[in-house]
C-alpha atoms as a PDB file:
ATOM      1  CA  MET A   1      15.788   8.673   0.180  1.00  0.00           C
ATOM      2  CA  LYS A   2      15.761   6.592   3.591  1.00  0.00           C
ATOM      3  CA  GLU A   3      11.944   6.027   3.128  1.00  0.00           C
ATOM      4  CA  PHE A   4      12.730   4.672  -0.637  1.00  0.00           C
ATOM      5  CA  ASP A   5      15.919   1.979   0.566  1.00  0.00           C
ATOM      6  CA  ARG A   6      13.225   1.182   3.406  1.00  0.00           C
ATOM      7  CA  VAL A   7      10.581   0.462   0.863  1.00  0.00           C
ATOM      8  CA  ARG A   8      12.554  -1.912  -0.873  1.00  0.00           C
ATOM      9  CA  TRP A   9      13.588  -3.758   1.632  1.00  0.00           C
ATOM     10  CA  ARG A  10       9.717  -4.161   2.784  1.00  0.00           C
ATOM     11  CA  CYS A  11       9.536  -5.895  -1.290  1.00  0.00           C
ATOM     12  CA  ARG A  12      12.033  -8.850  -0.182  1.00  0.00           C
ATOM     13  CA  ARG A  13      10.069 -11.485  -0.140  1.00  0.00           C
ATOM     14  CA  GLY A  14      10.313 -15.234   0.558  1.00  0.00           C
ATOM     15  CA  MET A  15       8.583 -15.655  -3.151  1.00  0.00           C
ATOM     16  CA  LEU A  16      11.031 -14.990  -6.172  1.00  0.00           C
ATOM     17  CA  GLU A  17       8.252 -14.399  -8.408  1.00  0.00           C
ATOM     18  CA  LEU A  18       6.571 -11.815  -5.833  1.00  0.00           C
ATOM     19  CA  ASP A  19      10.313 -10.277  -5.635  1.00  0.00           C
ATOM     20  CA  ILE A  20      10.366  -9.525  -9.212  1.00  0.00           C
ATOM     21  CA  VAL A  21       7.351  -7.777  -9.441  1.00  0.00           C
ATOM     22  CA  LEU A  22       7.463  -6.044  -5.964  1.00  0.00           C
ATOM     23  CA  GLN A  23      10.996  -4.836  -7.153  1.00  0.00           C
ATOM     24  CA  ARG A  24      10.471  -3.959 -10.885  1.00  0.00           C
ATOM     25  CA  PHE A  25       7.129  -1.880  -9.302  1.00  0.00           C
ATOM     26  CA  VAL A  26       8.949  -0.098  -7.223  1.00  0.00           C
ATOM     27  CA  ASP A  27      11.778   0.991  -9.796  1.00  0.00           C
ATOM     28  CA  LYS A  28       9.357   1.886 -11.873  1.00  0.00           C
ATOM     29  CA  HIS A  29       6.195   3.408 -10.200  1.00  0.00           C
ATOM     30  CA  TYR A  30       7.089   4.416  -6.801  1.00  0.00           C
ATOM     31  CA  ILE A  31       8.933   8.092  -6.849  1.00  0.00           C
ATOM     32  CA  GLN A  32       5.640   8.823  -8.725  1.00  0.00           C
ATOM     33  CA  LEU A  33       2.622   7.742  -6.808  1.00  0.00           C
ATOM     34  CA  ASN A  34       0.320   9.905  -4.344  1.00  0.00           C
ATOM     35  CA  GLU A  35       0.153   9.446  -0.511  1.00  0.00           C
ATOM     36  CA  CYS A  36      -3.351   7.553  -1.164  1.00  0.00           C
ATOM     37  CA  GLU A  37      -1.328   5.242  -3.266  1.00  0.00           C
ATOM     38  CA  LEU A  38       1.628   5.021  -0.845  1.00  0.00           C
ATOM     39  CA  GLN A  39      -0.516   4.002   1.677  1.00  0.00           C
ATOM     40  CA  GLN A  40      -2.343   1.605  -0.602  1.00  0.00           C
ATOM     41  CA  PHE A  41       1.128   0.054  -1.464  1.00  0.00           C
ATOM     42  CA  GLU A  42       1.831  -0.444   1.983  1.00  0.00           C
ATOM     43  CA  ALA A  43      -0.619  -1.866   2.945  1.00  0.00           C
ATOM     44  CA  LEU A  44      -0.719  -4.741   0.110  1.00  0.00           C
ATOM     45  CA  LEU A  45       3.145  -5.121   1.669  1.00  0.00           C
ATOM     46  CA  ASP A  46       1.140  -6.042   4.990  1.00  0.00           C
ATOM     47  CA  LEU A  47      -0.635  -9.148   3.145  1.00  0.00           C
ATOM     48  CA  PRO A  48       1.123 -12.535   3.676  1.00  0.00           C
ATOM     49  CA  ASP A  49       3.354 -13.394   0.564  1.00  0.00           C
ATOM     50  CA  ASN A  50       0.768 -16.540  -0.628  1.00  0.00           C
ATOM     51  CA  ASP A  51      -2.536 -14.106  -0.293  1.00  0.00           C
ATOM     52  CA  LEU A  52      -0.579 -10.768  -1.726  1.00  0.00           C
ATOM     53  CA  TRP A  53       0.833 -13.276  -5.072  1.00  0.00           C
ATOM     54  CA  ASP A  54      -2.421 -14.388  -5.407  1.00  0.00           C
ATOM     55  CA  MET A  55      -4.117 -10.764  -5.539  1.00  0.00           C
ATOM     56  CA  ILE A  56      -1.194  -9.679  -8.247  1.00  0.00           C
ATOM     57  CA  ALA A  57      -1.659 -13.299 -10.114  1.00  0.00           C
ATOM     58  CA  GLU A  58      -5.441 -12.817 -10.120  1.00  0.00           C
ATOM     59  CA  LYS A  59      -6.094 -16.098  -8.591  1.00  0.00           C
ATOM     60  CA  LYS A  60      -7.808 -14.191  -5.969  1.00  0.00           C
ATOM     61  CA  GLU A  61     -10.732 -11.505  -5.504  1.00  0.00           C
ATOM     62  CA  VAL A  62      -9.875  -8.521  -4.055  1.00  0.00           C
ATOM     63  CA  ASN A  63     -12.176  -7.827  -0.835  1.00  0.00           C
ATOM     64  CA  ASP A  64     -10.868  -4.163  -0.285  1.00  0.00           C
ATOM     65  CA  ILE A  65     -11.697  -1.793  -3.174  1.00  0.00           C
ATOM     66  CA  LYS A  66      -9.133   0.825  -1.854  1.00  0.00           C
ATOM     67  CA  LEU A  67      -6.271  -1.097  -2.912  1.00  0.00           C
ATOM     68  CA  GLN A  68      -7.286  -1.734  -6.673  1.00  0.00           C
ATOM     69  CA  PRO A  69      -5.339   1.519  -7.911  1.00  0.00           C
ATOM     70  CA  VAL A  70      -2.034   0.140  -6.608  1.00  0.00           C
ATOM     71  CA  LEU A  71      -3.081  -3.457  -7.028  1.00  0.00           C
ATOM     72  CA  GLN A  72      -3.835  -3.010 -10.911  1.00  0.00           C
ATOM     73  CA  LEU A  73      -0.409  -1.330 -11.651  1.00  0.00           C
ATOM     74  CA  LEU A  74       1.405  -4.172 -10.118  1.00  0.00           C
ATOM     75  CA  GLN A  75      -0.593  -6.673 -12.153  1.00  0.00           C
ATOM     76  CA  ILE A  76       0.385  -4.450 -15.733  1.00  0.00           C
ATOM     77  CA  ASP A  77       4.121  -5.075 -14.767  1.00  0.00           C
END
């Protein structure tokens, strides 16, 4: 459970819209992610807020195709 709490904390960002999307994603999908998807999500959380938001909002192309599966889940929510 500590890992889940750590991830929820990392989802708190400086942008309200991003906070909402990330928290919903964690609540809905996090426990169902496999190890590869967990790593993808961690990589996305390492991105700056504006870059991550632009990717979720489809304003910016994703250069790393490995991030696509989790990013698509974020875009749906």
